[in-house]
Coordinates of N, CA and C and ligand atoms in Angstrom, one line a residue:
M1 N -0.9 7.7 -17.6 CA -0.3 9.1 -17.6 C 0.5 9.4 -16.4
K2 N 1.5 10.2 -16.6 CA 2.3 10.6 -15.5 C 1.9 12.1 -15.1
K3 N 1.9 12.4 -13.8 CA 1.5 13.8 -13.4 C 2.8 14.5 -12.9
D4 N 3.1 15.6 -13.6 CA 4.4 16.3 -13.3 C 4.5 16.7 -11.9
D5 N 3.4 17.1 -11.2 CA 3.6 17.6 -9.9 C 3.3 16.6 -8.8
C6 N 3.4 15.3 -9.2 CA 3.1 14.2 -8.3 C 4.5 13.6 -7.9
I7 N 4.8 13.6 -6.6 CA 6.1 13.1 -6.2 C 6.3 11.6 -6.4
F8 N 5.2 10.8 -6.3 CA 5.4 9.4 -6.5 C 5.4 9.1 -8.0
C9 N 4.8 9.9 -8.9 CA 5.1 9.7 -10.3 C 6.5 9.9 -10.6
R10 N 7.1 10.9 -10.0 CA 8.5 11.3 -10.3 C 9.4 10.2 -9.7
I11 N 9.1 9.7 -8.6 CA 10.0 8.6 -8.0 C 9.8 7.4 -8.8
A12 N 8.6 7.0 -9.1 CA 8.3 5.7 -9.8 C 9.0 5.7 -11.1
N13 N 9.0 6.9 -11.8 CA 9.6 6.9 -13.1 C 11.1 7.3 -13.1
G14 N 11.7 7.3 -11.9 CA 13.2 7.5 -11.8 C 13.7 8.9 -11.9
E15 N 12.7 9.9 -11.9 CA 13.2 11.3 -12.0 C 13.8 11.8 -10.6
I16 N 13.3 11.2 -9.5 CA 13.8 11.4 -8.2 C 14.4 10.1 -7.7
P17 N 15.6 10.1 -7.2 CA 16.2 8.9 -6.8 C 15.5 8.3 -5.5
S18 N 15.5 7.0 -5.4 CA 14.9 6.3 -4.3 C 15.7 5.0 -4.0
K19 N 15.5 4.5 -2.8 CA 16.1 3.2 -2.5 C 15.2 2.1 -3.1
T20 N 15.5 1.7 -4.3 CA 14.6 0.8 -5.1 C 15.0 -0.6 -4.8
L21 N 13.9 -1.4 -4.5 CA 14.1 -2.8 -4.2 C 13.8 -3.7 -5.5
Y22 N 12.9 -3.1 -6.4 CA 12.5 -3.8 -7.5 C 11.9 -2.8 -8.5
E23 N 12.1 -3.1 -9.8 CA 11.5 -2.3 -10.9 C 11.2 -3.1 -12.1
D24 N 10.0 -2.9 -12.7 CA 9.7 -3.4 -14.0 C 9.0 -2.3 -14.8
S25 N 8.4 -2.7 -15.9 CA 7.8 -1.6 -16.8 C 6.6 -1.0 -16.1
E26 N 6.0 -1.6 -15.2 CA 4.7 -1.1 -14.6 C 4.9 -0.6 -13.2
F27 N 5.9 -1.1 -12.4 CA 6.0 -0.7 -11.0 C 7.4 -0.4 -10.6
R28 N 7.5 0.4 -9.5 CA 8.8 0.5 -8.8 C 8.4 0.2 -7.3
V29 N 9.3 -0.6 -6.7 CA 9.1 -0.8 -5.2 C 10.2 -0.2 -4.5
I30 N 9.9 0.7 -3.5 CA 10.9 1.5 -2.9 C 10.8 1.4 -1.3
L31 N 11.9 1.7 -0.7 CA 11.8 1.8 0.8 C 11.2 3.1 1.2
D32 N 10.3 3.0 2.2 CA 9.6 4.2 2.7 C 10.6 5.0 3.5
L33 N 10.5 6.4 3.3 CA 11.5 7.3 4.0 C 11.2 7.4 5.5
G34 N 9.9 7.1 5.9 CA 9.5 7.2 7.3 C 9.0 5.8 7.7
P35 N 9.9 4.8 7.8 CA 9.4 3.4 7.9 C 8.7 3.2 9.3
A36 N 7.6 2.4 9.3 CA 7.0 1.9 10.5 C 7.8 0.8 11.1
A37 N 8.6 0.1 10.3 CA 9.4 -0.9 10.8 C 10.5 -1.2 9.8
K38 N 11.6 -1.9 10.2 CA 12.7 -2.2 9.3 C 12.2 -2.9 8.0
G39 N 12.5 -2.2 6.8 CA 12.1 -2.9 5.6 C 10.8 -2.4 5.0
H40 N 10.1 -1.4 5.7 CA 8.9 -0.9 5.2 C 9.0 -0.4 3.7
A41 N 8.2 -1.0 2.8 CA 8.4 -0.7 1.4 C 7.1 -0.2 0.8
L42 N 7.2 0.4 -0.3 CA 6.0 0.9 -1.0 C 6.0 0.4 -2.4
I43 N 4.9 -0.1 -2.9 CA 4.7 -0.5 -4.3 C 4.1 0.7 -5.0
L44 N 4.8 1.2 -6.0 CA 4.2 2.4 -6.8 C 4.0 2.0 -8.2
P45 N 2.8 2.1 -8.7 CA 2.6 2.0 -10.2 C 3.3 3.2 -10.9
K46 N 3.8 3.0 -12.0 CA 4.4 4.1 -12.8 C 3.4 5.0 -13.4
E47 N 2.2 4.5 -13.7 CA 1.2 5.4 -14.2 C 0.4 6.0 -13.0
H48 N 0.1 7.2 -13.1 CA -0.6 7.9 -12.0 C -2.1 7.4 -11.9
A49 N -2.4 7.0 -10.7 CA -3.8 6.9 -10.3 C -3.9 7.4 -8.9
E50 N -4.9 8.2 -8.6 CA -4.9 8.8 -7.3 C -5.1 7.8 -6.1
N51 N -5.9 6.8 -6.4 CA -6.3 5.9 -5.3 C -6.8 4.6 -5.9
L52 N -7.3 3.7 -5.0 CA -7.8 2.4 -5.4 C -9.0 2.5 -6.4
Y53 N -9.9 3.6 -6.1 CA -11.1 3.7 -7.0 C -10.7 4.0 -8.4
D54 N -9.6 4.7 -8.6 CA -9.2 5.1 -10.0 C -8.2 4.1 -10.6
L55 N -7.7 3.2 -9.9 CA -6.7 2.3 -10.4 C -7.3 1.4 -11.5
P56 N -6.6 1.2 -12.7 CA -7.1 0.3 -13.7 C -7.1 -1.2 -13.0
E57 N -8.1 -2.0 -13.4 CA -8.3 -3.3 -12.8 C -7.0 -4.2 -13.0
G58 N -6.4 -4.1 -14.2 CA -5.2 -4.9 -14.5 C -4.0 -4.5 -13.6
T59 N -3.9 -3.2 -13.3 CA -2.9 -2.7 -12.4 C -3.1 -3.2 -11.0
A60 N -4.4 -3.2 -10.6 CA -4.8 -3.6 -9.2 C -4.4 -5.1 -9.1
A61 N -4.7 -5.9 -10.1 CA -4.4 -7.3 -10.0 C -2.9 -7.5 -10.0
A62 N -2.1 -6.8 -10.8 CA -0.7 -7.0 -10.9 C 0.0 -6.5 -9.6
A63 N -0.6 -5.5 -9.0 CA 0.0 -5.0 -7.7 C -0.1 -6.0 -6.6
M64 N -1.2 -6.8 -6.6 CA -1.3 -7.8 -5.6 C -0.4 -9.0 -5.8
V65 N -0.2 -9.3 -7.1 CA 0.8 -10.4 -7.4 C 2.2 -10.0 -7.0
L66 N 2.5 -8.7 -7.3 CA 3.8 -8.2 -6.9 C 4.0 -8.1 -5.4
A67 N 2.9 -7.8 -4.7 CA 2.9 -7.7 -3.2 C 3.3 -9.1 -2.7
Q68 N 2.7 -10.1 -3.2 CA 2.9 -11.5 -2.8 C 4.4 -11.8 -3.0
R69 N 4.9 -11.5 -4.2 CA 6.3 -11.8 -4.5 C 7.2 -11.1 -3.6
M70 N 7.0 -9.8 -3.3 CA 7.9 -9.0 -2.4 C 7.8 -9.5 -1.0
A71 N 6.5 -9.9 -0.6 CA 6.3 -10.4 0.8 C 7.1 -11.6 1.0
R72 N 7.2 -12.5 0.1 CA 7.9 -13.8 0.2 C 9.4 -13.5 0.3
I73 N 9.9 -12.6 -0.5 CA 11.3 -12.2 -0.5 C 11.7 -11.6 0.8
M74 N 10.8 -10.6 1.3 CA 11.1 -9.9 2.5 C 11.1 -10.9 3.7
Q75 N 10.1 -11.8 3.7 CA 10.0 -12.8 4.8 C 11.4 -13.5 4.9
K76 N 11.8 -13.9 3.7 CA 13.1 -14.7 3.7 C 14.3 -13.9 4.1
K77 N 14.4 -12.7 3.5 CA 15.6 -11.9 3.7 C 15.7 -11.2 5.0
L78 N 14.5 -10.7 5.5 CA 14.5 -10.0 6.7 C 14.2 -10.8 7.9
Q79 N 13.7 -12.0 7.7 CA 13.3 -12.9 8.8 C 12.3 -12.3 9.7
C80 N 11.4 -11.5 9.1 CA 10.4 -10.8 9.9 C 9.4 -11.9 10.4
D81 N 8.7 -11.5 11.5 CA 7.8 -12.4 12.1 C 6.3 -12.3 11.6
G82 N 6.1 -11.2 10.8 CA 4.8 -11.0 10.2 C 4.9 -9.9 9.2
L83 N 3.8 -9.6 8.5 CA 3.8 -8.5 7.5 C 2.4 -8.0 7.3
N84 N 2.3 -6.7 7.4 CA 1.0 -6.0 7.1 C 1.0 -5.4 5.7
L85 N -0.1 -5.6 5.0 CA -0.3 -4.9 3.7 C -1.3 -3.8 4.1
V86 N -0.9 -2.5 3.8 CA -1.8 -1.4 4.1 C -1.9 -0.6 2.9
Q87 N -3.1 -0.1 2.7 CA -3.4 0.8 1.5 C -4.4 1.8 1.9
N88 N -4.1 3.1 1.9 CA -4.9 4.1 2.3 C -5.5 4.9 1.2
N89 N -6.8 5.2 1.3 CA -7.5 5.9 0.2 C -8.3 7.1 0.9
G90 N -7.8 8.3 0.6 CA -8.5 9.5 1.1 C -7.9 9.9 2.4
E91 N -8.0 11.2 2.7 CA -7.4 11.7 3.9 C -8.0 11.1 5.2
A92 N -9.3 10.8 5.1 CA -9.9 10.2 6.3 C -9.3 8.9 6.6
A93 N -8.8 8.2 5.6 CA -8.1 6.9 5.8 C -6.6 7.0 6.0
G94 N -6.1 8.2 6.1 CA -4.7 8.4 6.3 C -3.8 8.6 5.1
Q95 N -4.5 8.7 3.9 CA -3.6 8.9 2.7 C -3.0 10.3 2.7
T96 N -1.7 10.3 2.6 CA -1.0 11.6 2.5 C -0.4 11.9 1.2
V97 N -0.1 10.9 0.4 CA 0.4 11.1 -0.9 C -0.6 10.5 -1.9
H98 N -1.1 11.4 -2.8 CA -2.3 11.0 -3.6 C -1.9 10.4 -4.9
H99 N -1.1 9.4 -4.8 CA -0.8 8.5 -5.9 C -0.9 7.1 -5.3
F100 N -1.7 6.3 -5.9 CA -1.9 4.9 -5.3 C -0.6 4.3 -4.9
H101 N -0.6 3.7 -3.7 CA 0.6 2.9 -3.3 C 0.1 1.9 -2.3
L102 N 0.9 0.8 -2.3 CA 0.6 -0.3 -1.4 C 1.8 -0.4 -0.4
H103 N 1.5 -0.3 0.9 CA 2.5 -0.5 1.9 C 2.8 -1.9 2.2
L104 N 4.0 -2.3 2.3 CA 4.4 -3.6 2.7 C 5.2 -3.4 4.0
I105 N 4.6 -3.8 5.1 CA 5.2 -3.4 6.4 C 5.6 -4.7 7.1
P106 N 6.9 -5.1 7.1 CA 7.4 -6.2 7.8 C 7.2 -6.0 9.3
R107 N 6.8 -7.0 10.0 CA 6.5 -6.9 11.5 C 7.4 -7.8 12.3
Y108 N 7.8 -7.4 13.4 CA 8.7 -8.1 14.3 C 8.1 -8.2 15.7
I109 N 8.2 -9.3 16.3 CA 7.7 -9.4 17.7 C 8.3 -8.3 18.5
D110 N 7.4 -7.6 19.3 CA 7.9 -6.5 20.1 C 8.5 -5.3 19.3
D111 N 8.0 -5.1 18.1 CA 8.5 -3.9 17.3 C 7.8 -2.6 17.8
G112 N 6.8 -2.7 18.7 CA 6.2 -1.5 19.3 C 5.3 -0.8 18.4
Q113 N 5.0 -1.3 17.2 CA 4.1 -0.7 16.3 C 2.7 -1.3 16.5
S114 N 1.7 -0.6 16.0 CA 0.3 -1.2 16.0 C -0.5 -0.7 14.9
I115 N -1.1 -1.6 14.1 CA -2.0 -1.2 13.0 C -3.3 -1.7 13.5
N116 N -4.0 -0.9 14.2 CA -5.2 -1.4 14.9 C -6.4 -0.6 14.8
W117 N -7.5 -1.1 15.2 CA -8.7 -0.3 15.3 C -9.5 -0.8 16.5
K118 N -10.4 0.1 17.0 CA -11.2 -0.2 18.2 C -12.4 -1.0 17.6
P119 N -12.7 -2.2 17.9 CA -13.8 -3.0 17.4 C -15.1 -2.4 17.9
G120 N -16.1 -2.2 16.9 CA -17.4 -1.8 17.3 C -18.3 -3.0 17.8
K121 N -19.5 -2.7 18.2 CA -20.4 -3.8 18.7 C -21.7 -3.6 18.1
P122 N -21.8 -3.8 16.8 CA -23.1 -3.6 16.1 C -24.1 -4.7 16.5
T123 N -25.4 -4.4 16.4 CA -26.4 -5.4 16.6 C -26.6 -6.1 15.3
Q124 N -27.3 -7.2 15.3 CA -27.6 -8.0 14.1 C -28.4 -7.1 13.1
E125 N -29.3 -6.3 13.6 CA -30.1 -5.4 12.8 C -29.2 -4.3 12.1
E126 N -28.3 -3.8 12.8 CA -27.4 -2.8 12.3 C -26.5 -3.4 11.2
L127 N -26.0 -4.6 11.5 CA -25.2 -5.3 10.4 C -26.0 -5.6 9.2
E128 N -27.3 -6.0 9.4 CA -28.1 -6.3 8.2 C -28.4 -5.0 7.4
A129 N -28.6 -3.9 8.1 CA -28.8 -2.6 7.4 C -27.6 -2.3 6.5
I130 N -26.4 -2.5 7.1 CA -25.2 -2.1 6.3 C -25.0 -3.1 5.2
R131 N -25.3 -4.4 5.4 CA -25.2 -5.4 4.4 C -26.1 -5.0 3.2
K132 N -27.4 -4.6 3.5 CA -28.3 -4.2 2.5 C -27.8 -3.0 1.7
L133 N -27.3 -2.0 2.4 CA -26.9 -0.8 1.8 C -25.8 -1.1 0.8
I134 N -24.9 -2.0 1.2 CA -23.7 -2.2 0.3 C -24.1 -3.2 -0.8
A135 N -24.8 -4.3 -0.5 CA -24.9 -5.4 -1.4 C -26.2 -5.3 -2.3
E136 N -27.1 -4.5 -1.9 CA -28.4 -4.5 -2.7 C -28.6 -3.2 -3.5
Ligands
5GP201 P1 0.1 7.3 2.9 O1 0.0 7.9 4.3 O2 -0.2 8.2 1.8 O3 -0.5 5.9 2.8 O4 1.7 6.9 2.8 C1 2.6 7.8 2.3 C2 4.0 7.2 2.7 O5 5.0 7.7 1.8 C3 4.4 7.5 4.1 O6 4.7 6.2 4.8 C4 5.7 8.3 3.9 O7 6.7 8.0 4.9 C5 6.1 7.9 2.6 N1 6.8 9.0 1.8 C6 6.4 10.3 1.6 N2 7.2 11.0 0.8 C7 8.2 10.1 0.5 C8 9.3 10.2 -0.4 O8 9.6 11.2 -0.9 N3 10.1 9.1 -0.5 C9 9.8 7.9 0.1 N4 10.6 6.8 -0.1 N5 8.7 7.7 0.9 C10 7.9 8.8 1.1
ZN202 ZN1 1.4 10.2 -9.5

């Protein structure tokens, strides 16, 4: 389903123009308007899903296959030195547009960007408690 008030639904379905890199019946890949680095692209499913939790399994699988295909093209054409795949779910995780999207961020030596976190120092007991909480 498409959501009329969702900007990425409208872009993905061609109602709002975008710098499109690729399109098929299920996805549109566009350049991000506020790129972290040259060539920063977004994979948008044409069907609305707010986030990863809501995304149909088949779309999730196809998005990763497409990400691999785009990453290979971008590596070749942009001659980037690396590439980050980023996908945010929920405001706490930095999601600002609530239509699932996958960021493809080409990286260049000395591009001045960082996609980082401060590593914690959990004890073995704390790790085990988390493992149990998630896995059991
Ligand atoms: P999020 O923070 O939700 O993971 O990422 C949203 C991304 O969408 C941001 O990188 C932002 O620059 C980009 N963005 C927001 N609105 C538009 C738009 O109208 N067109 C394009 N091409 N990118 C957008
Ligand atoms: Zn949408």
